[in-house]
Short mmCIF file of C-alpha atoms in Angstrom, two decimals:
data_model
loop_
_atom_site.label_atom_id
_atom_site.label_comp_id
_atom_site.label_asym_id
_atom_site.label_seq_id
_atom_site.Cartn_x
_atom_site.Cartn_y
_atom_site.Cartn_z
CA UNK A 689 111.50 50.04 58.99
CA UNK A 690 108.13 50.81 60.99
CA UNK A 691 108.60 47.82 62.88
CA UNK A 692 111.74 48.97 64.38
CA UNK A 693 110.40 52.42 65.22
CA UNK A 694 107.47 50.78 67.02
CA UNK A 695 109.74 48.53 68.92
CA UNK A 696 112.10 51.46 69.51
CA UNK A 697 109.29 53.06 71.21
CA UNK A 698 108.35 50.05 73.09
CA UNK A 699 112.01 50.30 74.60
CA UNK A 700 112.06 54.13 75.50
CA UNK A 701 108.62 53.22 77.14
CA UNK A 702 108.26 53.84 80.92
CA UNK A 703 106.59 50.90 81.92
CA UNK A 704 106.82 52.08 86.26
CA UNK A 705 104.08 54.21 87.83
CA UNK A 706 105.97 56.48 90.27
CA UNK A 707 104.47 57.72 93.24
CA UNK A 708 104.52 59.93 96.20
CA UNK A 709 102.44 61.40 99.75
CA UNK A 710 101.11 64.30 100.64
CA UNK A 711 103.22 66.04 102.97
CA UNK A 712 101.48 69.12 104.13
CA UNK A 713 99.15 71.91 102.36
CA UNK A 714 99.55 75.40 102.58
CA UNK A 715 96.85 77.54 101.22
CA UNK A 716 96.62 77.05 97.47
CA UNK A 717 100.07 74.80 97.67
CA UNK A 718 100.04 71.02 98.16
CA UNK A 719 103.91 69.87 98.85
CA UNK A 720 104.28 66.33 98.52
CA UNK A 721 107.59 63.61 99.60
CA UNK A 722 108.21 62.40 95.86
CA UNK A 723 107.25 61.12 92.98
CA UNK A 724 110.02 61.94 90.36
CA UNK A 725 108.46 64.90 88.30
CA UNK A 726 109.44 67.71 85.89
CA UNK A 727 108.51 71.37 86.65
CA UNK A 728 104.81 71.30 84.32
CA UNK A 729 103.82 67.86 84.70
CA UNK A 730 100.72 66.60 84.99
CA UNK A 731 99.90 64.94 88.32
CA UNK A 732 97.28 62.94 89.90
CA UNK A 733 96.12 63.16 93.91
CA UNK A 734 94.38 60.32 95.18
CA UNK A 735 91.78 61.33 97.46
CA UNK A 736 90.29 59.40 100.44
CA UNK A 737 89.18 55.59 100.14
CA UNK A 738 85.75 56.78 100.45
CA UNK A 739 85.37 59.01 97.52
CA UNK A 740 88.65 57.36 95.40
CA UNK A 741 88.51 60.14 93.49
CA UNK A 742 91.47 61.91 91.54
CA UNK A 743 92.34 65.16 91.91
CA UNK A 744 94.43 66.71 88.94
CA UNK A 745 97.19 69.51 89.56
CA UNK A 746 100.69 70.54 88.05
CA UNK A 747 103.96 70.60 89.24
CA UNK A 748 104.90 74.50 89.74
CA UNK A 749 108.00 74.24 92.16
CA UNK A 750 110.15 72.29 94.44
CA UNK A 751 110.85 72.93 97.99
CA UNK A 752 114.37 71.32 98.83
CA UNK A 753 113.60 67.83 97.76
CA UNK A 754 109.80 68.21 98.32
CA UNK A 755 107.36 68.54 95.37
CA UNK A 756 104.78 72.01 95.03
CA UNK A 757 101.50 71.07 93.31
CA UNK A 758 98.88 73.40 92.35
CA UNK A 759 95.18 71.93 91.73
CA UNK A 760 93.15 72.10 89.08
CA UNK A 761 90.21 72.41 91.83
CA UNK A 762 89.35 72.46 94.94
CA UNK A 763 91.06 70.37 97.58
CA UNK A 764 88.46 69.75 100.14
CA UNK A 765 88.99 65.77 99.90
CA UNK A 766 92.59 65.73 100.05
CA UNK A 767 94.67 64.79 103.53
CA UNK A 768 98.00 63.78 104.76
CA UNK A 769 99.91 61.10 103.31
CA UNK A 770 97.03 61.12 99.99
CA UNK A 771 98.65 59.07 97.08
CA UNK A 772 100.84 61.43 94.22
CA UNK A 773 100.62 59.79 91.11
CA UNK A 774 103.01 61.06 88.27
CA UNK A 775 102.25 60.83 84.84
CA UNK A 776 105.37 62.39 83.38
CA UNK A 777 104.02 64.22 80.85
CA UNK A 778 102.13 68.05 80.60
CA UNK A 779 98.66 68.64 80.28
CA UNK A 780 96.87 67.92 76.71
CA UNK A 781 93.94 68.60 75.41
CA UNK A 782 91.77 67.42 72.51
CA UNK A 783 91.30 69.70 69.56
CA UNK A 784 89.88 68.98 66.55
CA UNK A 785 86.99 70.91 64.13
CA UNK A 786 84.32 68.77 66.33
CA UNK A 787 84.92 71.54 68.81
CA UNK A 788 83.71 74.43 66.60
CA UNK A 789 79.69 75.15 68.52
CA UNK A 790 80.55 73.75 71.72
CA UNK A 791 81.69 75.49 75.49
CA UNK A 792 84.51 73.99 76.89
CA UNK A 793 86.78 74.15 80.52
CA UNK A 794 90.26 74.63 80.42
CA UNK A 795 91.25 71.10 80.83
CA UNK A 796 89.68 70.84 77.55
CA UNK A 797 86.14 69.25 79.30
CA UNK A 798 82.71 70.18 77.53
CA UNK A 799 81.05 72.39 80.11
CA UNK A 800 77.58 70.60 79.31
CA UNK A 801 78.93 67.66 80.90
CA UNK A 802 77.95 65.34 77.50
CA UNK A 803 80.87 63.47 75.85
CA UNK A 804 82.53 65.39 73.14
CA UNK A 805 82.82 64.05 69.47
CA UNK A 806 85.38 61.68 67.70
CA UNK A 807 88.00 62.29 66.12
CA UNK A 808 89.84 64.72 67.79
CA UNK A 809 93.39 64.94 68.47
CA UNK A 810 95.36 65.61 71.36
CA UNK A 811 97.13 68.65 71.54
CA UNK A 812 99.36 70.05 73.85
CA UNK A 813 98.70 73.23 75.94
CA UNK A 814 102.09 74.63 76.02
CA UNK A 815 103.80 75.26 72.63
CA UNK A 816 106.54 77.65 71.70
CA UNK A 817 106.37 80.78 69.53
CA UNK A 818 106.88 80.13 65.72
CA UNK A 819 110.55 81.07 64.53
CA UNK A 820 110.46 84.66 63.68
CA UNK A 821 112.16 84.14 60.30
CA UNK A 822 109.00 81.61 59.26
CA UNK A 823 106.38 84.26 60.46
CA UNK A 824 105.31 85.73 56.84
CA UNK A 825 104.72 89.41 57.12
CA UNK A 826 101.32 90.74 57.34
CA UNK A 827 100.27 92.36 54.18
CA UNK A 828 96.14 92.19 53.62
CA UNK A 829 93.98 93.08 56.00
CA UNK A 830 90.67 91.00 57.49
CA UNK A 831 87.30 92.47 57.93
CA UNK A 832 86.21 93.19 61.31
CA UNK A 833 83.12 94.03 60.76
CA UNK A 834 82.77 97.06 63.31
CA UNK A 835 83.20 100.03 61.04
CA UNK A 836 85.55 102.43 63.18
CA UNK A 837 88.05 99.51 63.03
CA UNK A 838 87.65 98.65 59.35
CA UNK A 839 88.44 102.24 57.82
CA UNK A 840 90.47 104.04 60.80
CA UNK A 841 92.48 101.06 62.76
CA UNK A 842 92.63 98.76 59.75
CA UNK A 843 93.75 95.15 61.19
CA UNK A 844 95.73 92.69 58.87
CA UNK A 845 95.83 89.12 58.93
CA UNK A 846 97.61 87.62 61.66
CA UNK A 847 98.06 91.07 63.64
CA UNK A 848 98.01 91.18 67.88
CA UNK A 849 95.38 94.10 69.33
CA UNK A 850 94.86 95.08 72.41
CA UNK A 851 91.46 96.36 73.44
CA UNK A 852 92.15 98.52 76.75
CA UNK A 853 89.12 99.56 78.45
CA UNK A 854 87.74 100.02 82.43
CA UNK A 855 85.10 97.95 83.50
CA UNK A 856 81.27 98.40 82.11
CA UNK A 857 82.47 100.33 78.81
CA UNK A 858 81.80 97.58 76.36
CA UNK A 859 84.54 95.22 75.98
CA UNK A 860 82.51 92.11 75.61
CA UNK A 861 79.70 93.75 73.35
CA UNK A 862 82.87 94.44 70.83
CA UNK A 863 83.99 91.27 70.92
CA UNK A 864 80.73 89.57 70.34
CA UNK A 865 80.71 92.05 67.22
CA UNK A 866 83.92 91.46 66.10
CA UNK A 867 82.91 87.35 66.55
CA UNK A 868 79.91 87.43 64.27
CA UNK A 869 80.89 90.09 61.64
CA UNK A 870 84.55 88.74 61.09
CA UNK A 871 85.96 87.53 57.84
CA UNK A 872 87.56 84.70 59.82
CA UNK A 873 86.91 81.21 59.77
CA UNK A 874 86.85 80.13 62.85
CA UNK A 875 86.46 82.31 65.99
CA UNK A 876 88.37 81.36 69.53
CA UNK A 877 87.09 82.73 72.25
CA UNK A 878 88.49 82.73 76.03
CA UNK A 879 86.60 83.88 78.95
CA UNK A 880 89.27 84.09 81.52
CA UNK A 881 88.28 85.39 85.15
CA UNK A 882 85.07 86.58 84.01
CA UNK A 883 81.49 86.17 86.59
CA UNK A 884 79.94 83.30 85.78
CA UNK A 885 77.08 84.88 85.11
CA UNK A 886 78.08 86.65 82.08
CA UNK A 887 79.05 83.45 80.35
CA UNK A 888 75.72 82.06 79.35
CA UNK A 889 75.38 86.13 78.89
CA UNK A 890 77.76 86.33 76.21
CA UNK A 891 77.04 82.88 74.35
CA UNK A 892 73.53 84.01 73.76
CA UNK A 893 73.38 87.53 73.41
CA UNK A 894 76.34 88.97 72.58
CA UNK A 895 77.63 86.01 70.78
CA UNK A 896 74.24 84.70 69.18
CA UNK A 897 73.13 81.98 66.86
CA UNK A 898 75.27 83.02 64.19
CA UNK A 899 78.54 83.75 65.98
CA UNK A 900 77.98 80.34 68.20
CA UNK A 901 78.07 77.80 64.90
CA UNK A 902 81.71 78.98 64.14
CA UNK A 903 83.33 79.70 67.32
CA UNK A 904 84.76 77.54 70.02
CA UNK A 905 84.61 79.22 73.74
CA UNK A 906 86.66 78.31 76.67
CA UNK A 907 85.73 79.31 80.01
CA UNK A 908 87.25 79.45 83.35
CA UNK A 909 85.73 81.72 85.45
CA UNK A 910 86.62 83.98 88.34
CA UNK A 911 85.60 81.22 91.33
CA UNK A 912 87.83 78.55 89.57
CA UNK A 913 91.65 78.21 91.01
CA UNK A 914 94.33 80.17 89.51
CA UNK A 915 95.46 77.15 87.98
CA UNK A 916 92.38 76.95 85.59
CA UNK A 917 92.67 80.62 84.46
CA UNK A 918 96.08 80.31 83.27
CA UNK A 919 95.46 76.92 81.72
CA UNK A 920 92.29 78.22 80.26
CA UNK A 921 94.46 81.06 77.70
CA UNK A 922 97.04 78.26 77.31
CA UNK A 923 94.26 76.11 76.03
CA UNK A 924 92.32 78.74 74.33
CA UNK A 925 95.59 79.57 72.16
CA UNK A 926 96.51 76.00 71.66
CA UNK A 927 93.38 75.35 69.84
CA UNK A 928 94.14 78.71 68.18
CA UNK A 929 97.54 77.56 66.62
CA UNK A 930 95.95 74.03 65.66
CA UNK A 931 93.39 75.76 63.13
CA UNK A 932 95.90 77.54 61.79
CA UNK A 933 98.00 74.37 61.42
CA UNK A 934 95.44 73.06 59.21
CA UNK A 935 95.86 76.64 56.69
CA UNK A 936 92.71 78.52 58.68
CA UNK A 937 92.86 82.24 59.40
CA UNK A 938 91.67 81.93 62.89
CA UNK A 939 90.36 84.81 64.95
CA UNK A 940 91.41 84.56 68.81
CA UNK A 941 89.64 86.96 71.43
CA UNK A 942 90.71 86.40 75.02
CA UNK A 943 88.76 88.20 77.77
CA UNK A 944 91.12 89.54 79.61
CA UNK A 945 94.87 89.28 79.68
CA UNK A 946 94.70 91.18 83.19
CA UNK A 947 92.55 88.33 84.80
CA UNK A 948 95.21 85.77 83.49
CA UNK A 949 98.17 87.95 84.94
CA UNK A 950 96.58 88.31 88.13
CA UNK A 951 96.23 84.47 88.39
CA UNK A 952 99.89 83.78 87.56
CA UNK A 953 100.15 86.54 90.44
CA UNK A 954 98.45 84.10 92.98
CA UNK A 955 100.65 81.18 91.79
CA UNK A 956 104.02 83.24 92.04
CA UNK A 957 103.38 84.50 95.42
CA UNK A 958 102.29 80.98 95.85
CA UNK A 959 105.13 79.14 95.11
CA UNK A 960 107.34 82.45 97.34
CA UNK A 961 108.41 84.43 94.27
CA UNK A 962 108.96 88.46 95.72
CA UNK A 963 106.05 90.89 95.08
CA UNK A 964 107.48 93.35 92.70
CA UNK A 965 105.53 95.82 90.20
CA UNK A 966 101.85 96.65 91.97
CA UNK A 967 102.33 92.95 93.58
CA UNK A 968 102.85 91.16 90.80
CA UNK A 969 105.64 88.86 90.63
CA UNK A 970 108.42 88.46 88.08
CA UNK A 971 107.36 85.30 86.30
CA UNK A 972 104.19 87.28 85.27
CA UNK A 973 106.24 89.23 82.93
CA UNK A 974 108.19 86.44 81.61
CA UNK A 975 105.10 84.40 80.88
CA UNK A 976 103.20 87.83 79.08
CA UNK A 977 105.20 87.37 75.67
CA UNK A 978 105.99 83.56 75.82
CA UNK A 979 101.80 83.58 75.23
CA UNK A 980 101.49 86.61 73.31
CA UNK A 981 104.11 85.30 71.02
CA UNK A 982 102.66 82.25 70.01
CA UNK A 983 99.95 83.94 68.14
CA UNK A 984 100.42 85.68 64.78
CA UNK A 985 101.10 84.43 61.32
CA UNK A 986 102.87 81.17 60.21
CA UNK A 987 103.55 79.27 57.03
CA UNK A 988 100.38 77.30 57.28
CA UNK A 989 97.58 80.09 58.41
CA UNK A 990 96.69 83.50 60.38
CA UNK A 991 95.99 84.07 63.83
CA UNK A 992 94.47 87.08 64.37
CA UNK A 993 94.55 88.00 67.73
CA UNK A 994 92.11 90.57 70.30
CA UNK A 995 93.40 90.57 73.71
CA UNK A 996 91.20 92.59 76.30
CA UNK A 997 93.20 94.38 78.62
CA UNK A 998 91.32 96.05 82.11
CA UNK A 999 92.69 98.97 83.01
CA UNK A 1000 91.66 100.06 86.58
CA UNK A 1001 90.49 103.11 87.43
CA UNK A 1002 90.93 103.73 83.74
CA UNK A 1003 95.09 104.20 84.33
CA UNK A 1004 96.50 103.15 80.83
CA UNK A 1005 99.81 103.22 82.25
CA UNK A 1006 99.70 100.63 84.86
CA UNK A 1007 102.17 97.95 84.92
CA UNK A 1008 99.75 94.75 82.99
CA UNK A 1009 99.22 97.60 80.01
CA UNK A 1010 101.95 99.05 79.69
CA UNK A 1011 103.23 95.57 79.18
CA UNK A 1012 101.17 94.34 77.09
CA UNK A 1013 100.71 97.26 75.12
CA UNK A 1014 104.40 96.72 74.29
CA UNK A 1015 104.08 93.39 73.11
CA UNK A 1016 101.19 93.34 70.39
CA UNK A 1017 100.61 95.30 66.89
CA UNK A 1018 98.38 97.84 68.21
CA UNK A 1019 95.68 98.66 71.18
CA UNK A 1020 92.10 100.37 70.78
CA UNK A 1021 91.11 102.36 74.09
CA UNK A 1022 87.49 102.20 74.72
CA UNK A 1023 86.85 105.61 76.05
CA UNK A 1024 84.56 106.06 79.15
CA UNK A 1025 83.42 109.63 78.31
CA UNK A 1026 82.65 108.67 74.52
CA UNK A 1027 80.37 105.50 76.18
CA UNK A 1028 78.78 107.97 78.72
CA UNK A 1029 77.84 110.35 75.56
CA UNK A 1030 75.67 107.19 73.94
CA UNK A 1031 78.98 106.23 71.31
CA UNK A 1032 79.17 102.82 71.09
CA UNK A 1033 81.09 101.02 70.29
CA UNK A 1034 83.45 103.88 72.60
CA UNK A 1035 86.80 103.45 70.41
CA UNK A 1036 88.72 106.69 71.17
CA UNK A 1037 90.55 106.75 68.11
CA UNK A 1038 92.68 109.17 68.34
CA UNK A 1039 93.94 107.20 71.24
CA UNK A 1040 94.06 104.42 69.78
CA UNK A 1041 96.92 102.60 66.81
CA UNK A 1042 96.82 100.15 64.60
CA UNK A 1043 100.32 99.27 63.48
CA UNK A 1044 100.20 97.33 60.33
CA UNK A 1045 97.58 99.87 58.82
CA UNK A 1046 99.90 101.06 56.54
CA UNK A 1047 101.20 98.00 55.23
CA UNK A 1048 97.64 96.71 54.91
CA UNK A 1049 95.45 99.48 53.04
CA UNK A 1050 95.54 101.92 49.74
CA UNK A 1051 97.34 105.29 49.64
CA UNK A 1052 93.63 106.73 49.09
CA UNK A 1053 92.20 104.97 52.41
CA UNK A 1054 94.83 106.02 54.20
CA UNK A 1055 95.02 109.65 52.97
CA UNK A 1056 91.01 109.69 54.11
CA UNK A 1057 91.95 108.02 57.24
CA UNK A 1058 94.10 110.67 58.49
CA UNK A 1059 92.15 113.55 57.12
CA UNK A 1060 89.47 112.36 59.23
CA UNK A 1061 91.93 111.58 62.37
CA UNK A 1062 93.37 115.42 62.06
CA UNK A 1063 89.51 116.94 61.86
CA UNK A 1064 89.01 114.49 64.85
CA UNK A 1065 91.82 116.25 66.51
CA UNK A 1066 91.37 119.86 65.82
CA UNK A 1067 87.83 119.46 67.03
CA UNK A 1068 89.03 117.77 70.52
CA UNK A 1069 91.74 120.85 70.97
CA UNK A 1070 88.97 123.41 70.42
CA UNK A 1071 85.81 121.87 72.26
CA UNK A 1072 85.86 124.05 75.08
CA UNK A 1073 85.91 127.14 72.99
CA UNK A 1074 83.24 125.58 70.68
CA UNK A 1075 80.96 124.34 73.69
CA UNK A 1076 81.31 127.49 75.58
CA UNK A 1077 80.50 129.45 72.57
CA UNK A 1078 83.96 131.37 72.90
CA UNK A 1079 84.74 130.87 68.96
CA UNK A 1080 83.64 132.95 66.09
CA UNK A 1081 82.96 130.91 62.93
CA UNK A 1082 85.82 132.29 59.89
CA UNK A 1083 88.84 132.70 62.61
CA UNK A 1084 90.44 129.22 61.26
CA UNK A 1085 89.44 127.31 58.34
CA UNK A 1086 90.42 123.98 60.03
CA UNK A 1087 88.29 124.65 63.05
CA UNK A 1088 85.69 125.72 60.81
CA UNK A 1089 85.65 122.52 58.29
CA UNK A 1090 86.22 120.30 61.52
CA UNK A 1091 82.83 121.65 62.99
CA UNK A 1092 80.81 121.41 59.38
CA UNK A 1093 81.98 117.74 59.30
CA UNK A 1094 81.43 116.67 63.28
CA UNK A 1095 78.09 115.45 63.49
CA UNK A 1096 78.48 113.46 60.22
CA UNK A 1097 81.75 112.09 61.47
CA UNK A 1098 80.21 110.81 64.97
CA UNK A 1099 77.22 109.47 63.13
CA UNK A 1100 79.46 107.46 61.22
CA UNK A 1101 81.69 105.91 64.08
CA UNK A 1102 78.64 104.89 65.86
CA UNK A 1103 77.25 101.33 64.81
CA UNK A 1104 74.55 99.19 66.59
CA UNK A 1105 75.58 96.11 68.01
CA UNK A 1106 73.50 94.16 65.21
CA UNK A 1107 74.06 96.46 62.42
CA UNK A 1108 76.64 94.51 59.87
CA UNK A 1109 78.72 96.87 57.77
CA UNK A 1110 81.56 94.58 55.28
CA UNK A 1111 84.77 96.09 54.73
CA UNK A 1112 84.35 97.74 51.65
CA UNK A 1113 80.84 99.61 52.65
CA UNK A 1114 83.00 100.65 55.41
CA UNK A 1115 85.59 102.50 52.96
CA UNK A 1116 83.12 104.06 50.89
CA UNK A 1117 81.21 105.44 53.64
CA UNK A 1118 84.40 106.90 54.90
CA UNK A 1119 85.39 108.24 51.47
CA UNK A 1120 82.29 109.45 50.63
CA UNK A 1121 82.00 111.58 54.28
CA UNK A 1122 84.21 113.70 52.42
CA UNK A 1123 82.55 113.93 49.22
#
């Protein structure tokens, strides 16, 4: 019996190489006369005789019988009539636990430029959502680590956050929190779009020693073609879902969804999709859930997912949020104002959701959670009378008891960026606020 299935693959075997020329280039597009190719595939561009390099790119489009290609880099070497070669297959990558310590590229490439380790397997970028009948429901939660999150916005196993924030209000410095104090085993984290200088930035400091030796980081930063962003959450979420083939509960945190929108942008208008929505073009909204969707829970494992989201000009209702937002199990707003007033990590909670908390924690932590959300509340209503000195202490017993417990309250939300706090020290110094 295993004979004939190896000789029935022999048969099905494509034994041709197909090829095709370059036919002209058009900013980031290279059309091409031929070869025979499927809309994904993985091609190869032979560059000059000098260099005889290759030049990876996909097929995105076709033009009347003409092929669209968009590199995986730049195209400096590439001229008319340069060599197509089709592969007829997508992009893969290698995954494996050999990955967990090391910095790789989207194309799955160890940024160091040494030879990564045996044994791993290769993995394709592009999978589809689990069946949402198979998806187990989320019903314990998973430490965080940050203590705001852990007894206010409790997260389950296998839930999908946002983290919404403007620029230089401390999305990265949460993540690398999140990274090292997590209850997860293995951490997968995607730079998308980001300076290159921050990279290094964030694998040292914000990262560290101890969050390095059980994460995996892709990177594909902001100078890299569009091409590599998108790839780079495509392979970032691949290597997600194969840990939690294997029965891990895998932590993913991708940095930012809006970097990997507005790539998919540049190849839309690209390929002569119509601007619609602030310029962004309709297969960006198509291709928000399809990735989205793939993380979660499964039969095997958990992939718990943090997805930051940059909001310009702090607008939480432009169109990449409100999207996303719509999608996923909850969003935490980082609040400029609270970051500006020296609370860090600057979770607005009141703005912010978790939406499996309930399924997730006791009656008693939740009944202390939203005692402390409603003195939270009361307190914002009345801060102008309370700054200004316009309120007289006895006119309302809830202004009065949210006031007593303020200070205590803010002293309790803020947390260093090295100061660990486990799940249950996190309940008990919430219950005990009250006590």
């Amino acid at each position: 019996m295993n004979k004939q299935v190896y000789l029935d693959a022999i048969n099905r075997m494509d034994t041709y190489k197909r090829y095709g020329k370059v036919h002209r280039v058009i900013g980031l597009m290279i059309e091409s006369k031929g070869p025979e190719a499927s809309i994904g595939d993985l091609c190869y561009i032979h560059t000059s005789s000098y260099t005889q390099k290759k030049i990876a790119a996909e097929v995105v489009g076709f033009n009347n019988e003409n092929v669209l290609l968009m590199p995986f880099r730049e195209i400096r070497e590439i001229g008319p009539g340069s060599l197509v070669e089709a592969t007829g297959e997508p992009l893969q990558i290698k995954a494996g636990l050999g990955l967990i310590g090391r910095a790789i590229d989207a194309m799955g490439q160890a940024l160091d430029e040494t030879a990564l380790p045996k044994g791993l397997k290769t993995y394709p970028t592009e999978q589809h959502p689990p069946n949402p009948l198979s998806r187990p429901t989320i019903k314990e939660p998973i430490q965080v680590g940050v203590r705001a999150i852990d007894s206010l916005l409790t997260v389950g196993k296998g839930q999908r956050v946002g983290i919404f924030a403007g620029s230089g209000v401390g999305k990265s410095t949460l993540l690398g929190m999140i990274a090292r104090n997590s209850a997860a085993d293995v951490n997968v984290i995607a730079l998308i779009g980001e300076r290159g200088r921050e990279v290094r930035e964030f694998i040292e400091n914000d990262l560290g020693e101890e969050g390095v030796k059980r994460s995996v980081v892709i990177v594909a930063t902001s100078d890299q073609p569009a091409l590599m962003r998108v790839k780079g959450a495509y392979t970032a979420t691949a290597i997600s879902e194969y840990f939690r083939d294997l029965g891990y509960n895998v932590n993913l945190m991708m940095d930012s969804v809006t970097r990997f929108a507005m790539a998919q942008r540049e190849i839309g208008l690209a390929t002569g999709e119509p601007p619609t929505t602030k310029g962004y073009t309709p297969s960006v909204f198509a291709m928000l859930p399809k990735l989205l969707e793939r993380t979660g829970t499964s039969s095997s494992g958990t992939i718990t997912a943090f997805y930051t989201v940059l909001v310009d000009g702090d607008d939480l209702n432009e169109p990449i949020s409100d999207t996303v937002r719509g999608i996923l199990d909850g969003h935490f707003v980082l609040d400029r104002k609270l970051a500006e007033q020296g609370q860090f990590p600057a979770i607005n909670i009141l703005r912010s959701i978790s939406r499996v908390m309930n399924q997730v924690t006791t009656p008693a932590h939740r009944q202390t959670a939203e005692r402390m959300r409603s003195l939270l509340a009361t307190y914002e209503d009345n801060s102008e009378l309370i700054q200004i000195g316009a309120y007289k202490k006895g006119s309302s017993r809830e202004v009065d008891e949210a006031i007593l417990h303020h200070s205590s309250i803010i002293r309790f939300l803020k947390q260093g960026v090295h100061e660990e706090s486990s799940f249950e020290h996190s309940i008990d110094s919430l219950e005990k606020l009250f006590t």
